[in-house]
Amino acid sequence: QVQLVESGGGLVQAGGSLRLSCAASGRTFSRAAMGWFRQVPGKEREFVAGITWRNGVPYYANSVKGRFTISRDNAKNTVFLQMNSLRPEDTAVYYCAAGGIGSNLDDFDSWGQGTQVTVSS
């Protein structure tokens, strides 16, 4: 199992930026990818971005492509999500996840506790 701890959420105005971090510990060698999902009340958790751990290949949901950038620091077992040009519709609880390569919920088997991102208009 992998333990994940997110940080970096907060309140920002539309058009602003935030950077989320996710520190991984435990059986970190066992996961092929890490990702970010987000969820608003009453809706399903949705994929935002993922990155393969070995080669650092990123992949994104269409809704964030060109605005968000996912990256990782292998030495620190940390993944980042740089969010630029934020919109009110980006408001959600953001979750870090670890597991296999993919964009579905069941591709990932370890989850963080979530961090709130609020974008005001």
PDB file of N, CA, C and O in Angstrom, residues 2 6 32 42 54 80 116 119:
ATOM      1  N   VAL A   2       0.343   2.275  -0.631  1.00  0.00           N
ATOM      2  CA  VAL A   2       1.041   3.560  -0.718  1.00  0.00           C
ATOM      3  C   VAL A   2       0.245   4.592   0.063  1.00  0.00           C
ATOM      4  O   VAL A   2      -0.967   4.677  -0.068  1.00  0.00           O
ATOM      5  N   GLU A   6      -1.690  15.076   0.343  1.00  0.00           N
ATOM      6  CA  GLU A   6      -1.763  16.243  -0.539  1.00  0.00           C
ATOM      7  C   GLU A   6      -1.576  17.530   0.250  1.00  0.00           C
ATOM      8  O   GLU A   6      -1.875  17.596   1.445  1.00  0.00           O
ATOM      9  N   ALA A  32       2.783   2.151 -11.036  1.00  0.00           N
ATOM     10  CA  ALA A  32       3.242   2.505 -12.369  1.00  0.00           C
ATOM     11  C   ALA A  32       2.922   3.948 -12.712  1.00  0.00           C
ATOM     12  O   ALA A  32       3.575   4.521 -13.591  1.00  0.00           O
ATOM     13  N   GLY A  42     -22.096  15.746  -4.937  1.00  0.00           N
ATOM     14  CA  GLY A  42     -23.176  15.272  -5.791  1.00  0.00           C
ATOM     15  C   GLY A  42     -22.736  14.757  -7.148  1.00  0.00           C
ATOM     16  O   GLY A  42     -23.573  14.307  -7.941  1.00  0.00           O
ATOM     17  N   ARG A  54       7.843   5.804 -14.249  1.00  0.00           N
ATOM     18  CA  ARG A  54       9.174   5.485 -14.759  1.00  0.00           C
ATOM     19  C   ARG A  54       9.642   6.535 -15.765  1.00  0.00           C
ATOM     20  O   ARG A  54      10.747   7.053 -15.655  1.00  0.00           O
ATOM     21  N   PHE A  80       3.335  16.673  -8.548  1.00  0.00           N
ATOM     22  CA  PHE A  80       2.823  18.037  -8.482  1.00  0.00           C
ATOM     23  C   PHE A  80       1.742  18.250  -9.538  1.00  0.00           C
ATOM     24  O   PHE A  80       1.747  17.599 -10.579  1.00  0.00           O
ATOM     25  N   GLN A 116      -8.912  20.944  -0.721  1.00  0.00           N
ATOM     26  CA  GLN A 116      -9.939  21.780  -1.333  1.00  0.00           C
ATOM     27  C   GLN A 116      -9.306  22.879  -2.178  1.00  0.00           C
ATOM     28  O   GLN A 116      -8.395  23.583  -1.730  1.00  0.00           O
ATOM     29  N   VAL A 119     -12.150  28.382  -6.524  1.00  0.00           N
ATOM     30  CA  VAL A 119     -11.842  29.459  -7.463  1.00  0.00           C
ATOM     31  C   VAL A 119     -13.027  30.412  -7.477  1.00  0.00           C
ATOM     32  O   VAL A 119     -14.140  30.023  -7.835  1.00  0.00           O
TER      33      VAL A 119
END
